[in-house]
Coordinates of C-alpha atoms in Angstrom, one line a residue:
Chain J
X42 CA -31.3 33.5 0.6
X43 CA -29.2 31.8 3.0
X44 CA -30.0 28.2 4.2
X45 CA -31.5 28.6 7.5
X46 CA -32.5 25.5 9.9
X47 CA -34.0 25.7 13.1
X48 CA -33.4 23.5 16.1
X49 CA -35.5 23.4 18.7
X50 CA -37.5 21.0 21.0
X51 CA -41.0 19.7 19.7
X52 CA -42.7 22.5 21.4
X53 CA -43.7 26.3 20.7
X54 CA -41.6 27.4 23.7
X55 CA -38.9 29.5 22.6
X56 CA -38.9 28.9 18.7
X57 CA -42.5 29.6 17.6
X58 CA -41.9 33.3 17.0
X59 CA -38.9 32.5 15.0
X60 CA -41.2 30.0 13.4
X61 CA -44.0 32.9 12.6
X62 CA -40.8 34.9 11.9
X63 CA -39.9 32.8 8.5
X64 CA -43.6 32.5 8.1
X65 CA -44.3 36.2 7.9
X66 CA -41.3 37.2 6.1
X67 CA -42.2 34.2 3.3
X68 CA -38.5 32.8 3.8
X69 CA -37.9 28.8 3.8
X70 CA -36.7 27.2 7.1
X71 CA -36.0 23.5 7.9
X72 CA -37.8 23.2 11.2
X73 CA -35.8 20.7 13.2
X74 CA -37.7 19.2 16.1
X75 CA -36.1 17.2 18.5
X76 CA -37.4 14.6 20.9
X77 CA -36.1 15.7 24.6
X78 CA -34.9 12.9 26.2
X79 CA -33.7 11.0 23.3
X80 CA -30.0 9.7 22.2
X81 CA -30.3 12.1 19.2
X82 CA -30.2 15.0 21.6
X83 CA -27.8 13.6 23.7
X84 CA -25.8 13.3 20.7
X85 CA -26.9 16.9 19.6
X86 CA -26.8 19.0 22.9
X87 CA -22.5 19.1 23.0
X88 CA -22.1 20.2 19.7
X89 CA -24.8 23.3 20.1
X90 CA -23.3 26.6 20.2
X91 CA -24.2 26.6 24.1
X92 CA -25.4 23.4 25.0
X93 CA -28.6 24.4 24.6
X94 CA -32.4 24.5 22.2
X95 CA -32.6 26.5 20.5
X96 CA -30.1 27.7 18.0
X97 CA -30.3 29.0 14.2
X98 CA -28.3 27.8 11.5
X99 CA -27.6 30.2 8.8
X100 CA -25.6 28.5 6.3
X101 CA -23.9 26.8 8.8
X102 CA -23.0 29.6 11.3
X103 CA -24.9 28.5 14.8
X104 CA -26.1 31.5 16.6
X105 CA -28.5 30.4 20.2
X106 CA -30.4 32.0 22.6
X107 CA -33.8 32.5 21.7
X108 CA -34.1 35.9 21.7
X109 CA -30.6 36.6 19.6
X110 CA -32.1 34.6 17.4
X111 CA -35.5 36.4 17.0
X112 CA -34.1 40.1 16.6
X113 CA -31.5 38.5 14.2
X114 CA -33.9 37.1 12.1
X115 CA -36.7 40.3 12.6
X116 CA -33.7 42.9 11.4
X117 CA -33.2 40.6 8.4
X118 CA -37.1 40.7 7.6
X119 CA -37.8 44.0 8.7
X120 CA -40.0 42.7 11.9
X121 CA -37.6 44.7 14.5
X122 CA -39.1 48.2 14.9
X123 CA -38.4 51.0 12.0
X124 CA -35.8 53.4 13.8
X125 CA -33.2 52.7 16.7
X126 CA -36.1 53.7 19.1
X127 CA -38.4 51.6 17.7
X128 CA -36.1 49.0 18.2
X129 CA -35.1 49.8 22.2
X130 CA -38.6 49.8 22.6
X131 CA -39.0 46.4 21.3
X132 CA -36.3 44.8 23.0
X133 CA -37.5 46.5 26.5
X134 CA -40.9 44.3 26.0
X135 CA -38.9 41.6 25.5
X136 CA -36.6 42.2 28.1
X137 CA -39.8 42.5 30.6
X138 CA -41.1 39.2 29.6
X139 CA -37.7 37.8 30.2
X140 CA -38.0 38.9 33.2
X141 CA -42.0 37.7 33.8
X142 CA -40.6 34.3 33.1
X143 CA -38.5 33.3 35.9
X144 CA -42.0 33.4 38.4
X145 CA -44.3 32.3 35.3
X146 CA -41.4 28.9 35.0
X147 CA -41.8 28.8 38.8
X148 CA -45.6 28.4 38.5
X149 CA -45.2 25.6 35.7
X150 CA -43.1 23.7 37.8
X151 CA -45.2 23.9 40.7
X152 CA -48.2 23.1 38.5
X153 CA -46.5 20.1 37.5
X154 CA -45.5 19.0 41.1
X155 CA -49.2 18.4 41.7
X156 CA -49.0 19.4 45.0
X157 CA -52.1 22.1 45.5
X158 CA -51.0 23.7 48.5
X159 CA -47.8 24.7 46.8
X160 CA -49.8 25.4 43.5
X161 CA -51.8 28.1 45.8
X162 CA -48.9 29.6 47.5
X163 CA -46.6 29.7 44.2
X164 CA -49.6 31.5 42.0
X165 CA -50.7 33.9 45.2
X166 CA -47.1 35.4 46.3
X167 CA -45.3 34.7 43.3
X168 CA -47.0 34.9 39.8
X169 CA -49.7 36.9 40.4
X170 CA -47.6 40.1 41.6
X171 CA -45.4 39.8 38.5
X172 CA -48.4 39.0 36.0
X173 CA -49.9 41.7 37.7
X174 CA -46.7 44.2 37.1
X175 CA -46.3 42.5 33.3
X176 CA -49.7 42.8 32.5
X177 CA -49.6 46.6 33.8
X178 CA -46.9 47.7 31.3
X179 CA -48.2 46.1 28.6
X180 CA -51.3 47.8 28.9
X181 CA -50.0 51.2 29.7
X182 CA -47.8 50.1 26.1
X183 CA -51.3 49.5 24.0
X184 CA -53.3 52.4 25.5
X185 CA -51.1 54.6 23.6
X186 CA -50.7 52.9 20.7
X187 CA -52.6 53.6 17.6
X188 CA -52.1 51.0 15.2
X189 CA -53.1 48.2 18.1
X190 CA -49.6 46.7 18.4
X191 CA -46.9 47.5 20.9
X192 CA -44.6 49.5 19.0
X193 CA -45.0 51.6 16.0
X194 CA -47.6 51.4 13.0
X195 CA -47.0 47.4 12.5
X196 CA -46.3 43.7 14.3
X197 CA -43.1 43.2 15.5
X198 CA -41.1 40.2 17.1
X199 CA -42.2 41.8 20.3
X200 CA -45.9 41.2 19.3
X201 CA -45.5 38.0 18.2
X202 CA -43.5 37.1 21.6
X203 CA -46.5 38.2 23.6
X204 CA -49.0 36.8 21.9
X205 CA -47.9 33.5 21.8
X206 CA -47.1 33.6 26.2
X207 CA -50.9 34.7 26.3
X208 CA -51.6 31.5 24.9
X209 CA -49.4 29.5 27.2
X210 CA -51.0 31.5 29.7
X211 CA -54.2 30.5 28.5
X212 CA -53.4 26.9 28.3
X213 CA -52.2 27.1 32.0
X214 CA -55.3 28.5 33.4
X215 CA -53.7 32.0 34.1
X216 CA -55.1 34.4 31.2
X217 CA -58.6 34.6 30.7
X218 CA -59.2 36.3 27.4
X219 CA -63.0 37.0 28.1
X220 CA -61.6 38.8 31.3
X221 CA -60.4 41.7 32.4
X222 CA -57.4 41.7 29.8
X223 CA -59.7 43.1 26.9
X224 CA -56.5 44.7 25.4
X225 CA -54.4 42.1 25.5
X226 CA -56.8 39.8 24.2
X227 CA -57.2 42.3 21.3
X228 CA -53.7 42.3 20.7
X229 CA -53.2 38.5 20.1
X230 CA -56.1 37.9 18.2
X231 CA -54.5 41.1 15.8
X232 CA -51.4 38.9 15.7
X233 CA -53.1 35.3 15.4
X234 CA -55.1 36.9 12.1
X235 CA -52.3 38.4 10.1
X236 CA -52.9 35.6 7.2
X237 CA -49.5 34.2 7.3
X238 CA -49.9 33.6 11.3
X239 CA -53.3 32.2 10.9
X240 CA -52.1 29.3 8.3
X241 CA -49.3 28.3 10.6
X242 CA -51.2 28.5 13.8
X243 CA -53.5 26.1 12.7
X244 CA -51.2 23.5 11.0
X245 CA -48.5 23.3 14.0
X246 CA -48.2 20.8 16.2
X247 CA -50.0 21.2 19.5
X248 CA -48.3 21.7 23.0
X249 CA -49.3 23.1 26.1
X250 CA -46.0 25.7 26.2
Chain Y
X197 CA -25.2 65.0 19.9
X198 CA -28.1 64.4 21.7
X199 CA -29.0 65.4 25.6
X200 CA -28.6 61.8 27.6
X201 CA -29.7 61.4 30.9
X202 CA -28.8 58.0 32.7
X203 CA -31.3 57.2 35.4
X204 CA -30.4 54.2 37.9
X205 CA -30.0 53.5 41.7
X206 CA -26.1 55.0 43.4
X207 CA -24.9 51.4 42.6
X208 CA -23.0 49.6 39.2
X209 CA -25.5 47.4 38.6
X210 CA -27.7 47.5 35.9
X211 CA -26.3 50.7 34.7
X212 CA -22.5 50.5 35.2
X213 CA -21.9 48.9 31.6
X214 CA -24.1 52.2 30.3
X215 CA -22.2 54.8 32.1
X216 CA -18.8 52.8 30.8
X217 CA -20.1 53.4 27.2
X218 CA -20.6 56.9 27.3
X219 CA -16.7 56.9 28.9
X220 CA -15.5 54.7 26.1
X221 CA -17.6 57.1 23.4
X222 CA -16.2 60.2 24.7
X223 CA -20.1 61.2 24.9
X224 CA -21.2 64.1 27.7
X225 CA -24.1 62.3 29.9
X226 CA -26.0 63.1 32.7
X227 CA -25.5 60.4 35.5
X228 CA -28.8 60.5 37.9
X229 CA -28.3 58.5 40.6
X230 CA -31.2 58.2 43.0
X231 CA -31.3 56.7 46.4
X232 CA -33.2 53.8 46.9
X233 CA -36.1 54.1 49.6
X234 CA -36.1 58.1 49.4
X235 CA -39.4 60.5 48.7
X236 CA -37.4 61.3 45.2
X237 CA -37.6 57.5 44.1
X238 CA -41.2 57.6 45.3
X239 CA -42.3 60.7 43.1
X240 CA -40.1 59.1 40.4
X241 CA -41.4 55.7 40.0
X242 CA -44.3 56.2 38.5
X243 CA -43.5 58.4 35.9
X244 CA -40.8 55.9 34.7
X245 CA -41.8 53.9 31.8
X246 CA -41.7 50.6 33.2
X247 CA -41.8 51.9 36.5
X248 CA -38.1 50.5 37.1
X249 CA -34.5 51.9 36.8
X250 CA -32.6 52.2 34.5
X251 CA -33.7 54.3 32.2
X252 CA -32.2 56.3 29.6
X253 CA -33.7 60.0 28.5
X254 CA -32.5 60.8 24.7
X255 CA -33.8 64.6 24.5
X256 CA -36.5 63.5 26.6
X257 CA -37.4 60.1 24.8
X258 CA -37.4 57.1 27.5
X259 CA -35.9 53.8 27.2
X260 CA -36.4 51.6 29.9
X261 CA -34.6 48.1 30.4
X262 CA -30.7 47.8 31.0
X263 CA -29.8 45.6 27.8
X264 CA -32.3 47.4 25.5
X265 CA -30.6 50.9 26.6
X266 CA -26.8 49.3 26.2
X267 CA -27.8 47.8 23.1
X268 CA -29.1 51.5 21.8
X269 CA -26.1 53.1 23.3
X270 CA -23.6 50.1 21.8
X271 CA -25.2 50.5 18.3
X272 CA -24.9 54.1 17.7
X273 CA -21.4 54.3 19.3
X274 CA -19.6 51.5 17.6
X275 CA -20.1 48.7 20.2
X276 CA -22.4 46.1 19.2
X277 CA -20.6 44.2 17.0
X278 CA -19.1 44.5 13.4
X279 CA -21.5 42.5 11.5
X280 CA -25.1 41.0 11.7
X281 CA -23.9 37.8 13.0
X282 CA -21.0 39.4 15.7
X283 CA -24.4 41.8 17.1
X284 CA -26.4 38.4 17.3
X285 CA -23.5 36.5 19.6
X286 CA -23.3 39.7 21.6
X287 CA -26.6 39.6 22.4
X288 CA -26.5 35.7 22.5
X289 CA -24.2 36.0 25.4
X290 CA -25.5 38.9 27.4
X291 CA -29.3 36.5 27.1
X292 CA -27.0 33.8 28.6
X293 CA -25.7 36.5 31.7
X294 CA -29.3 37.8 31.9
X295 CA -30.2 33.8 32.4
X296 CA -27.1 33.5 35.5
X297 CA -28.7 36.5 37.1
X298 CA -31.2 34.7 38.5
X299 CA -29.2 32.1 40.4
X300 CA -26.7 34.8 41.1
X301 CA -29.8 36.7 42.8
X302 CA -31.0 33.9 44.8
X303 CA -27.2 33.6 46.1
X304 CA -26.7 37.6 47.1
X305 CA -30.6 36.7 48.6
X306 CA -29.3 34.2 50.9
X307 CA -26.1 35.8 51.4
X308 CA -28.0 39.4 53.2
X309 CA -30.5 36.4 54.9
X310 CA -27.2 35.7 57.2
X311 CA -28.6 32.5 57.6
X312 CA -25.3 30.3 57.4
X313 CA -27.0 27.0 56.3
X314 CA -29.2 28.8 53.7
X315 CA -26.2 30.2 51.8
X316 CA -24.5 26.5 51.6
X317 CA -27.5 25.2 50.3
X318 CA -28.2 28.2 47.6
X319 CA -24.4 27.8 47.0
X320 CA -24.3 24.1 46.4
X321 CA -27.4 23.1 45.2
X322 CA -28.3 26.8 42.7
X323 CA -25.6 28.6 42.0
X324 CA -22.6 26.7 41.5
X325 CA -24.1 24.6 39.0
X326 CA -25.3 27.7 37.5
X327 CA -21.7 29.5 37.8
X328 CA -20.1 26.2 36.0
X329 CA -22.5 26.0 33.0
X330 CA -22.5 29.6 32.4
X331 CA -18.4 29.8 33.1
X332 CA -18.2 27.1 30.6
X333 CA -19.9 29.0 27.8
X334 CA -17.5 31.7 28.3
X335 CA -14.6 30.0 28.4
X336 CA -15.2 28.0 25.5
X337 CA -15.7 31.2 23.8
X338 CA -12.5 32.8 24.7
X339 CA -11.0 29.9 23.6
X340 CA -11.9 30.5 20.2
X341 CA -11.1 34.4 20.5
X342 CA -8.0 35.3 18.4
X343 CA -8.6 38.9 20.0
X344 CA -9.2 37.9 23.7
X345 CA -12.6 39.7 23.6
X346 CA -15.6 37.7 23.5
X347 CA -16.8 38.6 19.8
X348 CA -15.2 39.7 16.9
X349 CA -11.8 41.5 17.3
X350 CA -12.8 44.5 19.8
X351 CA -14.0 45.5 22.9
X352 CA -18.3 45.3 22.8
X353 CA -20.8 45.9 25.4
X354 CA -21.0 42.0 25.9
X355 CA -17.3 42.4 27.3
X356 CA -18.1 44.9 29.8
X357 CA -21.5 43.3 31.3
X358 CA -19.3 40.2 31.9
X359 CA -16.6 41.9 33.2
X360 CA -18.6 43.7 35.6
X361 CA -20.5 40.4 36.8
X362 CA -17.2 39.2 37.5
X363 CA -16.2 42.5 39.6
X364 CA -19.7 41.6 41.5
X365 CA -18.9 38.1 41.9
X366 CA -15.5 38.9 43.4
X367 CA -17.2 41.4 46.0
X368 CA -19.7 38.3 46.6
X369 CA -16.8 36.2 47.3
X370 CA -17.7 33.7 44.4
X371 CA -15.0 34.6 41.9
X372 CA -11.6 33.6 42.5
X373 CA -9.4 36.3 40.1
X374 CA -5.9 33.8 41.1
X375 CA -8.1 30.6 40.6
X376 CA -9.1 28.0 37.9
X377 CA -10.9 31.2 35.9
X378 CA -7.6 32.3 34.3
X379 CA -9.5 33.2 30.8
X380 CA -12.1 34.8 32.9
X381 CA -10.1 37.0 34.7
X382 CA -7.9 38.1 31.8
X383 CA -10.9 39.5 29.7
X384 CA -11.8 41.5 32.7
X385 CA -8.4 42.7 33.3
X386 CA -8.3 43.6 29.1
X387 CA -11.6 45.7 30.0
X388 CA -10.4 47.0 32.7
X389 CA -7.4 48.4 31.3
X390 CA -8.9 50.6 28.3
X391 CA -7.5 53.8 29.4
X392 CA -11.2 55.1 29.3
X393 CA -12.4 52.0 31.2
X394 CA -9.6 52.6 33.7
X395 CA -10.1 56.3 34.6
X396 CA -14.0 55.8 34.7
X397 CA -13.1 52.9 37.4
X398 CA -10.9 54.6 39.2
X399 CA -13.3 57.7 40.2
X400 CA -16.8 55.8 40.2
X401 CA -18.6 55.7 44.2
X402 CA -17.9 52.1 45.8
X403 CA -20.5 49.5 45.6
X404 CA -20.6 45.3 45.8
X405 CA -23.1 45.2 43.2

């Protein structure tokens, strides 16, 4: 096994599926967390591959962007969908959510402005449309599916990429799992108690995103 | 071979790297191009998967997403990359594009708004920061390329979604070909002169993006 490091910010964000990733698969990672704000990343950021949290290390070879690294590291352990199809299919989810997170980032920032008229506005035109068109597909996904998860008979990346924006949904104020999301809600708590998941879900570190 | 069918918009787009694929393949596909705003894109929408174009038919099975249907097209024709790590960096710096669209958006917004004092603000305060750190990357990439591609030492389908953007971004009046983007402009113009690359320009309808 190659030596693989993680760097990343001291957040789930956009390393905790790699995190469940190594979890899953049983494979040993150095999970480097680093401090934003701090002279170690200002020492750090111009020697990542693209300025940029995260990137993987594999024996030294820096790859970034969160989701390069998560279908690199799910075609190694055999989390990225069983035939080429299998596979579109999972990156499409992904590709959707990359897309859900421009508005959902929007909605964040405007949370964190304080300011509630702009909250309102921000969650009425903005995030709820998109949730609303995310949430939509996803569902459409799962009422098909027969093993519970979004593509084929078992979890992949794509699963595991979900699940954990439901919880920073969920932290936000803007996913109510007792809600109308029954599905969506079943799927997360079918990823958050595959064994592996559960142990590292309750020994990370918390954070809101 | 199997039957393709190419669903997108009469514009490059999302789809133009997809229908340059098949070219460079020497693969027969079937290049639907609906009209935005017609009664054929309002019977078609909802029987898309993600109720969006593109999408790719494969004897009938349904890909949606642009980079999941390139990556499935680059992978079983040859174009993804050589290795496990060249395929991550491919789709390490199509992630990177897919996070300048959004600026990029907000600019062609702003630009159709005809509102003068909009577009210098969009310009100045979102996209040009935006252009530089993503420009960057690249160059710093091709600075390392022994090949003059961006990964590995052939033409992949990261090379032809950047050249396009910069096609878009000379329509848009952002990308200057005799300007400070020397490195920029002589990957596009390496793209551009694949013989198959060449004749699929040539004959394609006109479109800014």
């Amino acid at each position: 096994m190659p030596q693989y490091k993680l760097y990343y910010f001291n957040l789930r964000g956009w390393a905790e599926p790699a995190r469940q990733l190594f979890k899953l698969a049983h494979v040993e990672f150095e999970d480097v967390r680093i401090e934003n704000g701090t002279p170690e990343w200002g020492a750090l950021k111009p020697k990542t591959p693209f300025g940029q949290l995260p990137f993987l290390s594999v024996d030294g070879f820096e790859i970034p962007q969160s989701a390069a690294i998560l279908r690199y590291l799910a075609k190694k352990f055999g989390y990225a969908g069983k035939t080429s199809e299998e596979e579109a299919w999972v990156d499409a989810i992904v590709d959707q959510f990359k897309d859900f997170v421009t508005p959902l980032r929007q909605l964040i920032m405007a949370q964190r402005s304080g300011n509630a008229e702009e909250i309102e506005r921000i969650q009425k035109e903005v995030f709820a449309p998109a949730r609303d068109t995310f949430f939509k597909i996803l569902n459409g996904i799962l009422e098909k599916s027969k093993s519970g998860f979004l593509v084929g008979d078992g979890v992949t990346w794509a699963d595991l990429v979900i699940a954990d924006i439901l919880t920073t949904m969920e932290m936000l104020g803007v996913f109510d799992k007792h809600g109308e999301e029954q599905k969506l809600a079943a799927l997360r708590e079918k990823v958050n108690e595959i064994p592996e998941i559960k142990e590292h879900n309750s020994s990370r570190p918390d954070s809101v995103v």
